[in-house]
Amino acid sequence: MNAANRILLCSVINPRIFNVLNKNVLKSSICTTSETFSKHWNPKFKKLRAKKVIKVELPDYDKASRSVNELSKEEIRSIMKEKGILPSSPWMERPYFISTTGEIVEPYVPPEGDGKVSFITKEGAKQNIEFIGKKGKSLLALRKLRKFDDDFELDDFLITAQDVYMKAHNAMMKVREDKEELQLYVTERAYPQMIHNVEDKTIHWKMIGLLDPPRLVQARTVEIISKDNLFCQLTVRFHTQQTLAIYDRFGRLLYGSEILAKDVLEYVIFEKHLSNKYGRWRIHAKIIPDWMPPKEPARATFRIAEDLSPSTTQVAVKGEVQSPSPSSQAAA
C-alpha cells in the first residue's frame, strides 16, 4: 500500500492521524525536491553552467503594431540605438577606385607608309621632321613621369613593354581557362576588346622575331579629379613578324595560317597609374590609322541541312556557299 492510500484510510479512521501523516509526507516531498535541485557539487564550471541559460526577450506587440509615422524622432532614435542600427546618411555617395582612364589622351597619328618608306626618300624625311616636332610634349610628359618614378629608364621600359605585349597575347590564347591572368597585362578598357568574339574559338599566335626594335613614339600624361592622381600613356611602335591562326569550335580554319608568317606594324599604348605605388604598365589600346587597308574577312562556315531536298539546299564547299544551278532548278 502506498503513502497516498494510507493517508486516505487514516482519514476515514481518525482525522488527527491524517493530519500528522500529511505533514510527514509534505516534509519528505520537500526534502526530496531540495535534494534534487541542490547546487552542483563542483563549482569549477559555475560560470559556464550559468551561460547555458538563454534570456529571451518577448516581443512587444503594442509597439510593433504602431507605424513609423506615429513614432516621434526620439522614439525612433532610441529604437535604432537599442537595436544597433546606424542612421542612414542623406547623401548617396559611394567609394570608387579609378584604376585606368577610359580614353586615349591625344592619340598618335601614324604617318602613312610607315615601315615601307626609307629615311632617304622624301616621304621618310617628312616623317622624321613631324616626329621631331611632336617630341617636345613627349619630353615634358617623361619629365613629369620621372617625378613619380625616379628609376624610370626608357630602355628598361621598352624591354618591359615587349614582355607585357607577349604575355598579354599568350594569356589571350588561354583566356577561356584563366580569365584573371589577362587582366594583369591589359587595362579594363582593353580587356573586353581583346576577348570579344573569342568564345568557342581556338587561337594560335606566335611571335617569330623583331624586324625593328621597339621605339617610343609618344608620351602623354593626364590628371583625373586632382593633380595628384596622375596617369601616363606611352605609345610604342612594334614592327614584328608573327603567325596567327583562328579555328572555330569544329576545328575549321577561320582566319590566318600557322605556317605563313606576316610582317605586323602596330602602335600599342601602355598605361600606368603613377599615383599608385603598386601600379604597373599594362596594354591600354591599339592605334589603327585611317589609311590602313581593311583586314581579310574571316571565312564563314555553314552546316548542311539534311532534312531538306538536295535541289533546295545550298552546298558549302571550302567555306564558300554555292547556290544550285539554273538547270537543276528547271528540272525541279
mmCIF file of C-alpha atoms in Angstrom:
data_model
loop_
_atom_site.group_PDB
_atom_site.id
_atom_site.type_symbol
_atom_site.label_atom_id
_atom_site.label_comp_id
_atom_site.label_asym_id
_atom_site.label_seq_id
_atom_site.Cartn_x
_atom_site.Cartn_y
_atom_site.Cartn_z
ATOM 1 C CA MET A 1 0.000 0.000 0.000
ATOM 2 C CA ASN A 2 1.473 3.340 -0.980
ATOM 3 C CA ALA A 3 1.537 6.532 1.097
ATOM 4 C CA ALA A 4 -1.495 8.129 -0.553
ATOM 5 C CA ASN A 5 -3.744 5.151 0.088
ATOM 6 C CA ARG A 6 -2.615 5.003 3.699
ATOM 7 C CA ILE A 7 -3.435 8.676 4.182
ATOM 8 C CA LEU A 8 -6.934 8.191 2.757
ATOM 9 C CA LEU A 9 -7.503 5.136 5.016
ATOM 10 C CA CYS A 10 -6.354 7.015 8.131
ATOM 11 C CA SER A 11 -8.544 9.985 7.279
ATOM 12 C CA VAL A 12 -11.527 7.740 7.403
ATOM 13 C CA ILE A 13 -10.467 6.144 10.706
ATOM 14 C CA ASN A 14 -9.089 9.189 12.578
ATOM 15 C CA PRO A 15 -8.737 12.795 11.314
ATOM 16 C CA ARG A 16 -5.845 13.574 13.764
ATOM 17 C CA ILE A 17 -3.769 10.722 12.374
ATOM 18 C CA PHE A 18 -4.498 12.061 8.876
ATOM 19 C CA ASN A 19 -3.078 15.482 9.713
ATOM 20 C CA VAL A 20 0.126 14.038 11.189
ATOM 21 C CA LEU A 21 0.699 11.712 8.240
ATOM 22 C CA ASN A 22 0.001 14.509 5.736
ATOM 23 C CA LYS A 23 2.628 16.756 7.356
ATOM 24 C CA ASN A 24 5.230 13.971 7.269
ATOM 25 C CA VAL A 25 4.511 13.343 3.597
ATOM 26 C CA LEU A 26 4.886 17.049 2.780
ATOM 27 C CA LYS A 27 8.183 17.218 4.647
ATOM 28 C CA SER A 28 9.522 14.198 2.838
ATOM 29 C CA SER A 29 8.489 15.684 -0.521
ATOM 30 C CA ILE A 30 10.156 18.997 0.339
ATOM 31 C CA CYS A 31 13.320 17.212 1.338
ATOM 32 C CA THR A 32 13.399 15.220 -1.852
ATOM 33 C CA THR A 33 12.858 18.309 -4.018
ATOM 34 C CA SER A 34 15.532 20.281 -2.205
ATOM 35 C CA GLU A 35 17.967 17.424 -2.565
ATOM 36 C CA THR A 36 17.128 17.087 -6.266
ATOM 37 C CA PHE A 37 17.600 20.794 -7.099
ATOM 38 C CA SER A 38 20.549 21.498 -4.848
ATOM 39 C CA LYS A 39 23.694 23.300 -6.040
ATOM 40 C CA HIS A 40 26.212 21.424 -8.120
ATOM 41 C CA TRP A 41 28.854 19.686 -6.101
ATOM 42 C CA ASN A 42 31.668 21.049 -8.267
ATOM 43 C CA PRO A 43 31.684 24.908 -8.549
ATOM 44 C CA LYS A 44 34.512 24.821 -11.087
ATOM 45 C CA PHE A 45 32.264 25.291 -14.146
ATOM 46 C CA LYS A 46 29.734 27.517 -12.432
ATOM 47 C CA LYS A 47 30.033 30.364 -14.943
ATOM 48 C CA LEU A 48 29.765 28.023 -17.904
ATOM 49 C CA ARG A 49 26.632 26.443 -16.449
ATOM 50 C CA ALA A 50 25.169 29.924 -15.947
ATOM 51 C CA LYS A 51 25.758 30.748 -19.617
ATOM 52 C CA LYS A 52 23.548 27.837 -20.658
ATOM 53 C CA VAL A 53 20.538 29.899 -19.668
ATOM 54 C CA ILE A 54 19.269 31.952 -22.625
ATOM 55 C CA LYS A 55 17.317 35.086 -21.834
ATOM 56 C CA VAL A 56 14.577 35.506 -24.387
ATOM 57 C CA GLU A 57 13.123 38.939 -24.904
ATOM 58 C CA LEU A 58 9.441 38.669 -25.615
ATOM 59 C CA PRO A 59 8.228 40.972 -28.375
ATOM 60 C CA ASP A 60 6.109 43.969 -27.530
ATOM 61 C CA TYR A 61 3.181 43.664 -29.896
ATOM 62 C CA ASP A 62 1.785 47.056 -28.911
ATOM 63 C CA LYS A 63 4.902 48.836 -30.145
ATOM 64 C CA ALA A 64 5.175 46.616 -33.211
ATOM 65 C CA SER A 65 1.637 47.443 -34.273
ATOM 66 C CA ARG A 66 2.415 51.171 -34.312
ATOM 67 C CA SER A 67 3.539 52.608 -37.635
ATOM 68 C CA VAL A 68 6.710 54.624 -38.085
ATOM 69 C CA ASN A 69 4.719 57.791 -38.723
ATOM 70 C CA GLU A 70 3.195 57.574 -35.232
ATOM 71 C CA LEU A 71 6.594 57.457 -33.528
ATOM 72 C CA SER A 72 8.457 60.596 -32.590
ATOM 73 C CA LYS A 73 12.064 61.278 -33.571
ATOM 74 C CA GLU A 74 13.300 60.476 -30.079
ATOM 75 C CA GLU A 75 11.449 57.160 -30.042
ATOM 76 C CA ILE A 76 12.850 56.205 -33.440
ATOM 77 C CA ARG A 77 16.341 57.192 -32.274
ATOM 78 C CA SER A 78 16.064 55.122 -29.088
ATOM 79 C CA ILE A 79 14.778 52.064 -31.002
ATOM 80 C CA MET A 80 17.590 52.273 -33.553
ATOM 81 C CA LYS A 81 20.146 52.760 -30.777
ATOM 82 C CA GLU A 82 18.753 49.779 -28.894
ATOM 83 C CA LYS A 83 18.981 47.529 -31.979
ATOM 84 C CA GLY A 84 22.377 48.868 -33.058
ATOM 85 C CA ILE A 85 21.186 50.357 -36.371
ATOM 86 C CA LEU A 86 23.156 53.318 -37.720
ATOM 87 C CA PRO A 87 21.154 56.249 -39.059
ATOM 88 C CA SER A 88 21.028 56.464 -42.849
ATOM 89 C CA SER A 89 23.106 59.181 -44.480
ATOM 90 C CA PRO A 90 21.219 61.780 -46.531
ATOM 91 C CA TRP A 91 23.703 61.579 -49.454
ATOM 92 C CA MET A 92 24.107 58.781 -51.997
ATOM 93 C CA GLU A 93 27.883 58.824 -52.377
ATOM 94 C CA ARG A 94 29.772 55.568 -52.893
ATOM 95 C CA PRO A 95 33.508 54.950 -52.715
ATOM 96 C CA TYR A 96 35.119 54.126 -56.049
ATOM 97 C CA PHE A 97 38.616 53.490 -57.333
ATOM 98 C CA ILE A 98 39.893 54.737 -60.676
ATOM 99 C CA SER A 99 42.441 52.207 -61.934
ATOM 100 C CA THR A 100 42.526 53.337 -65.563
ATOM 101 C CA THR A 101 41.403 56.067 -67.919
ATOM 102 C CA GLY A 102 38.554 55.358 -70.273
ATOM 103 C CA GLU A 103 40.060 57.025 -73.325
ATOM 104 C CA ILE A 104 43.264 57.709 -75.249
ATOM 105 C CA VAL A 105 44.934 61.005 -74.406
ATOM 106 C CA GLU A 106 45.794 62.713 -77.718
ATOM 107 C CA PRO A 107 46.039 59.611 -79.956
ATOM 108 C CA TYR A 108 49.194 59.282 -82.001
ATOM 109 C CA VAL A 109 48.654 59.605 -85.760
ATOM 110 C CA PRO A 110 50.974 57.163 -87.564
ATOM 111 C CA PRO A 111 52.497 58.534 -90.786
ATOM 112 C CA GLU A 112 51.250 56.905 -93.971
ATOM 113 C CA GLY A 113 53.641 54.387 -95.395
ATOM 114 C CA ASP A 114 55.458 53.825 -92.098
ATOM 115 C CA GLY A 115 57.586 50.682 -92.207
ATOM 116 C CA LYS A 116 57.810 50.758 -96.012
ATOM 117 C CA VAL A 117 59.441 54.078 -96.947
ATOM 118 C CA SER A 118 63.131 54.724 -96.382
ATOM 119 C CA PHE A 119 64.694 57.587 -94.450
ATOM 120 C CA ILE A 120 66.457 58.709 -97.604
ATOM 121 C CA THR A 121 63.275 59.278 -99.593
ATOM 122 C CA LYS A 122 61.208 62.444 -99.464
ATOM 123 C CA GLU A 123 58.322 60.816 -97.553
ATOM 124 C CA GLY A 124 60.696 59.281 -94.995
ATOM 125 C CA ALA A 125 62.389 62.636 -94.332
ATOM 126 C CA LYS A 126 58.976 64.266 -93.883
ATOM 127 C CA GLN A 127 58.057 61.664 -91.264
ATOM 128 C CA ASN A 128 61.239 62.381 -89.298
ATOM 129 C CA ILE A 129 60.548 66.140 -89.295
ATOM 130 C CA GLU A 130 56.988 65.591 -87.992
ATOM 131 C CA PHE A 131 58.278 63.230 -85.306
ATOM 132 C CA ILE A 132 60.826 65.827 -84.108
ATOM 133 C CA GLY A 133 58.106 68.498 -83.960
ATOM 134 C CA LYS A 134 55.922 66.386 -81.680
ATOM 135 C CA LYS A 135 58.820 65.355 -79.469
ATOM 136 C CA GLY A 136 58.548 68.418 -77.179
ATOM 137 C CA LYS A 137 55.311 67.319 -75.481
ATOM 138 C CA SER A 138 56.667 63.817 -75.028
ATOM 139 C CA LEU A 139 59.777 65.125 -73.244
ATOM 140 C CA LEU A 140 57.618 67.180 -70.864
ATOM 141 C CA ALA A 141 55.474 64.112 -70.141
ATOM 142 C CA LEU A 142 58.583 61.998 -69.452
ATOM 143 C CA ARG A 143 59.878 64.675 -67.079
ATOM 144 C CA LYS A 144 56.589 64.583 -65.147
ATOM 145 C CA LEU A 145 56.732 60.767 -65.156
ATOM 146 C CA ARG A 146 60.191 60.791 -63.539
ATOM 147 C CA LYS A 147 58.846 62.921 -60.668
ATOM 148 C CA PHE A 148 56.744 59.925 -59.606
ATOM 149 C CA ASP A 149 59.161 57.210 -60.742
ATOM 150 C CA ASP A 150 62.818 58.139 -60.197
ATOM 151 C CA ASP A 151 64.099 54.809 -61.532
ATOM 152 C CA PHE A 152 62.380 55.122 -64.900
ATOM 153 C CA GLU A 153 64.666 54.390 -67.850
ATOM 154 C CA LEU A 154 63.419 54.326 -71.428
ATOM 155 C CA ASP A 155 65.478 51.282 -72.448
ATOM 156 C CA ASP A 156 64.211 49.272 -69.466
ATOM 157 C CA PHE A 157 60.639 50.322 -70.231
ATOM 158 C CA LEU A 158 60.876 49.109 -73.848
ATOM 159 C CA ILE A 159 62.032 45.684 -72.613
ATOM 160 C CA THR A 160 59.109 45.632 -70.140
ATOM 161 C CA ALA A 161 56.673 46.709 -72.866
ATOM 162 C CA GLN A 162 57.789 43.898 -75.151
ATOM 163 C CA ASP A 163 57.433 41.380 -72.305
ATOM 164 C CA VAL A 164 53.933 42.638 -71.424
ATOM 165 C CA TYR A 165 52.951 42.544 -75.104
ATOM 166 C CA MET A 166 53.944 38.882 -75.463
ATOM 167 C CA LYS A 167 52.420 37.796 -72.136
ATOM 168 C CA ALA A 168 49.113 39.511 -72.968
ATOM 169 C CA HIS A 169 48.823 37.666 -76.291
ATOM 170 C CA ASN A 170 49.777 34.352 -74.698
ATOM 171 C CA ALA A 171 47.162 34.912 -71.991
ATOM 172 C CA MET A 172 44.560 35.722 -74.657
ATOM 173 C CA MET A 173 45.071 32.277 -76.216
ATOM 174 C CA LYS A 174 44.051 30.578 -72.943
ATOM 175 C CA VAL A 175 41.521 33.157 -71.730
ATOM 176 C CA ARG A 176 38.784 30.508 -71.565
ATOM 177 C CA GLU A 177 40.807 28.606 -68.963
ATOM 178 C CA ASP A 178 42.112 31.549 -66.929
ATOM 179 C CA LYS A 179 40.463 34.966 -67.285
ATOM 180 C CA GLU A 180 42.356 36.585 -64.402
ATOM 181 C CA GLU A 181 45.799 36.269 -65.981
ATOM 182 C CA LEU A 182 44.884 38.523 -68.903
ATOM 183 C CA GLN A 183 43.736 41.251 -66.505
ATOM 184 C CA LEU A 184 47.299 41.543 -65.199
ATOM 185 C CA TYR A 185 48.576 42.742 -68.593
ATOM 186 C CA VAL A 186 45.667 44.766 -70.032
ATOM 187 C CA THR A 187 43.545 47.565 -68.625
ATOM 188 C CA GLU A 188 39.809 47.451 -68.042
ATOM 189 C CA ARG A 189 39.312 49.331 -71.314
ATOM 190 C CA ALA A 190 41.291 46.886 -73.458
ATOM 191 C CA TYR A 191 40.058 43.688 -71.770
ATOM 192 C CA PRO A 192 36.569 43.483 -73.408
ATOM 193 C CA GLN A 193 38.078 44.399 -76.787
ATOM 194 C CA MET A 194 40.620 41.577 -76.629
ATOM 195 C CA ILE A 195 38.193 38.845 -75.569
ATOM 196 C CA HIS A 196 35.441 39.976 -77.947
ATOM 197 C CA ASN A 197 34.298 37.078 -80.119
ATOM 198 C CA VAL A 198 36.903 34.720 -78.617
ATOM 199 C CA GLU A 199 34.333 32.293 -77.197
ATOM 200 C CA ASP A 200 34.127 28.892 -78.937
ATOM 201 C CA LYS A 201 37.330 29.645 -80.860
ATOM 202 C CA THR A 202 40.904 28.407 -80.687
ATOM 203 C CA ILE A 203 43.721 30.911 -81.252
ATOM 204 C CA HIS A 204 47.287 30.022 -82.195
ATOM 205 C CA TRP A 205 49.605 33.049 -82.037
ATOM 206 C CA LYS A 206 53.380 33.115 -82.180
ATOM 207 C CA MET A 207 55.990 35.856 -82.249
ATOM 208 C CA ILE A 208 58.746 34.897 -84.680
ATOM 209 C CA GLY A 209 61.018 37.920 -84.350
ATOM 210 C CA LEU A 210 61.507 41.683 -84.439
ATOM 211 C CA LEU A 211 62.017 43.479 -87.736
ATOM 212 C CA ASP A 212 62.778 46.743 -85.911
ATOM 213 C CA PRO A 213 63.492 47.259 -82.210
ATOM 214 C CA PRO A 214 60.543 48.712 -80.215
ATOM 215 C CA ARG A 215 60.525 52.505 -80.252
ATOM 216 C CA LEU A 216 58.706 55.086 -78.132
ATOM 217 C CA VAL A 217 56.869 57.478 -80.427
ATOM 218 C CA GLN A 218 54.725 59.475 -77.984
ATOM 219 C CA ALA A 219 54.283 60.090 -74.244
ATOM 220 C CA ARG A 220 51.353 61.826 -72.591
ATOM 221 C CA THR A 221 50.127 62.355 -69.027
ATOM 222 C CA VAL A 222 46.646 63.130 -67.754
ATOM 223 C CA GLU A 223 45.283 64.230 -64.386
ATOM 224 C CA ILE A 224 41.939 62.885 -63.160
ATOM 225 C CA ILE A 225 39.910 64.691 -60.455
ATOM 226 C CA SER A 226 43.030 66.071 -58.736
ATOM 227 C CA LYS A 227 46.594 66.939 -59.716
ATOM 228 C CA ASP A 228 47.992 64.183 -57.515
ATOM 229 C CA ASN A 229 46.056 61.480 -59.373
ATOM 230 C CA LEU A 230 48.225 61.131 -62.482
ATOM 231 C CA PHE A 231 48.149 58.617 -65.325
ATOM 232 C CA CYS A 232 50.760 58.161 -68.035
ATOM 233 C CA GLN A 233 50.267 56.741 -71.541
ATOM 234 C CA LEU A 234 53.249 55.730 -73.672
ATOM 235 C CA THR A 235 52.790 54.760 -77.328
ATOM 236 C CA VAL A 236 55.259 52.132 -78.540
ATOM 237 C CA ARG A 237 55.885 51.153 -82.159
ATOM 238 C CA PHE A 238 56.215 47.402 -82.742
ATOM 239 C CA HIS A 239 57.398 46.108 -86.134
ATOM 240 C CA THR A 240 57.412 42.322 -85.814
ATOM 241 C CA GLN A 241 56.906 39.097 -87.713
ATOM 242 C CA GLN A 242 54.068 36.942 -86.415
ATOM 243 C CA THR A 243 51.840 33.985 -87.213
ATOM 244 C CA LEU A 244 48.176 33.896 -86.314
ATOM 245 C CA ALA A 245 45.555 31.192 -86.901
ATOM 246 C CA ILE A 246 41.976 31.165 -85.586
ATOM 247 C CA TYR A 247 39.886 27.991 -85.601
ATOM 248 C CA ASP A 248 36.195 27.614 -84.856
ATOM 249 C CA ARG A 249 34.742 25.089 -82.380
ATOM 250 C CA PHE A 250 34.708 22.371 -85.077
ATOM 251 C CA GLY A 251 38.414 22.817 -85.833
ATOM 252 C CA ARG A 252 37.923 24.594 -89.171
ATOM 253 C CA LEU A 253 40.303 27.422 -90.048
ATOM 254 C CA LEU A 254 38.600 30.818 -89.959
ATOM 255 C CA TYR A 255 41.477 33.261 -90.316
ATOM 256 C CA GLY A 256 45.237 33.283 -90.869
ATOM 257 C CA SER A 257 47.714 30.444 -91.009
ATOM 258 C CA GLU A 258 50.130 28.738 -88.640
ATOM 259 C CA ILE A 259 52.735 28.367 -91.388
ATOM 260 C CA LEU A 260 52.590 31.679 -93.248
ATOM 261 C CA ALA A 261 54.336 34.480 -91.306
ATOM 262 C CA LYS A 262 53.378 38.109 -91.854
ATOM 263 C CA ASP A 263 55.006 41.453 -91.088
ATOM 264 C CA VAL A 264 52.933 43.307 -88.488
ATOM 265 C CA LEU A 265 53.278 47.026 -87.706
ATOM 266 C CA GLU A 266 51.430 48.038 -84.534
ATOM 267 C CA TYR A 267 51.200 51.115 -82.320
ATOM 268 C CA VAL A 268 50.365 49.933 -78.817
ATOM 269 C CA ILE A 269 49.541 52.272 -75.929
ATOM 270 C CA PHE A 270 50.773 51.284 -72.461
ATOM 271 C CA GLU A 271 49.276 52.942 -69.406
ATOM 272 C CA LYS A 272 50.335 53.173 -65.771
ATOM 273 C CA HIS A 273 48.720 54.739 -62.707
ATOM 274 C CA LEU A 274 51.667 56.813 -61.470
ATOM 275 C CA SER A 275 49.994 57.837 -58.207
ATOM 276 C CA ASN A 276 49.522 54.186 -57.259
ATOM 277 C CA LYS A 277 52.576 52.777 -55.509
ATOM 278 C CA TYR A 278 51.850 49.313 -56.925
ATOM 279 C CA GLY A 279 50.867 50.490 -60.410
ATOM 280 C CA ARG A 280 52.196 48.563 -63.387
ATOM 281 C CA TRP A 281 52.426 49.049 -67.134
ATOM 282 C CA ARG A 282 49.508 47.464 -68.990
ATOM 283 C CA ILE A 283 48.216 47.499 -72.567
ATOM 284 C CA HIS A 284 45.558 50.173 -72.857
ATOM 285 C CA ALA A 285 44.714 50.365 -76.572
ATOM 286 C CA LYS A 286 45.993 49.867 -80.097
ATOM 287 C CA ILE A 287 46.002 52.630 -82.694
ATOM 288 C CA ILE A 288 44.566 51.698 -86.092
ATOM 289 C CA PRO A 289 45.203 54.503 -88.634
ATOM 290 C CA ASP A 290 42.604 55.530 -91.197
ATOM 291 C CA TRP A 291 44.880 54.815 -94.157
ATOM 292 C CA MET A 292 45.341 51.200 -93.123
ATOM 293 C CA PRO A 293 43.737 48.764 -95.607
ATOM 294 C CA PRO A 294 40.888 46.564 -94.278
ATOM 295 C CA LYS A 295 41.785 43.136 -92.973
ATOM 296 C CA GLU A 296 40.926 39.922 -94.720
ATOM 297 C CA PRO A 297 37.433 38.798 -93.602
ATOM 298 C CA ALA A 298 37.086 35.531 -91.734
ATOM 299 C CA ARG A 299 35.887 32.514 -93.639
ATOM 300 C CA ALA A 300 32.264 31.708 -92.869
ATOM 301 C CA THR A 301 31.309 28.091 -92.180
ATOM 302 C CA PHE A 302 27.840 26.628 -92.676
ATOM 303 C CA ARG A 303 26.015 23.483 -91.681
ATOM 304 C CA ILE A 304 24.370 21.454 -94.440
ATOM 305 C CA ALA A 305 20.688 20.883 -93.683
ATOM 306 C CA GLU A 306 19.874 17.177 -94.036
ATOM 307 C CA ASP A 307 16.084 17.403 -93.742
ATOM 308 C CA LEU A 308 15.688 19.450 -96.979
ATOM 309 C CA SER A 309 15.829 18.095 -100.510
ATOM 310 C CA PRO A 310 19.162 18.305 -102.431
ATOM 311 C CA SER A 311 17.683 20.686 -105.003
ATOM 312 C CA THR A 312 16.861 23.393 -102.450
ATOM 313 C CA THR A 313 19.866 23.061 -100.164
ATOM 314 C CA GLN A 314 22.947 25.187 -100.506
ATOM 315 C CA VAL A 315 26.179 23.264 -100.554
ATOM 316 C CA ALA A 316 29.108 24.615 -98.532
ATOM 317 C CA VAL A 317 32.413 23.914 -100.228
ATOM 318 C CA LYS A 318 35.626 25.083 -98.548
ATOM 319 C CA GLY A 319 33.839 27.792 -96.598
ATOM 320 C CA GLU A 320 32.038 29.252 -99.666
ATOM 321 C CA VAL A 321 28.304 28.932 -100.309
ATOM 322 C CA GLN A 322 27.292 27.764 -103.800
ATOM 323 C CA SER A 323 23.692 28.164 -104.992
ATOM 324 C CA PRO A 324 22.058 25.442 -107.119
ATOM 325 C CA SER A 325 22.474 25.839 -110.873
ATOM 326 C CA PRO A 326 19.575 27.072 -113.062
ATOM 327 C CA SER A 327 19.361 23.687 -114.830
ATOM 328 C CA SER A 328 18.745 21.903 -111.550
ATOM 329 C CA GLN A 329 16.073 24.490 -110.659
ATOM 330 C CA ALA A 330 14.351 23.910 -114.037
ATOM 331 C CA ALA A 331 14.466 20.150 -113.557
ATOM 332 C CA ALA A 332 12.924 20.542 -110.117
#
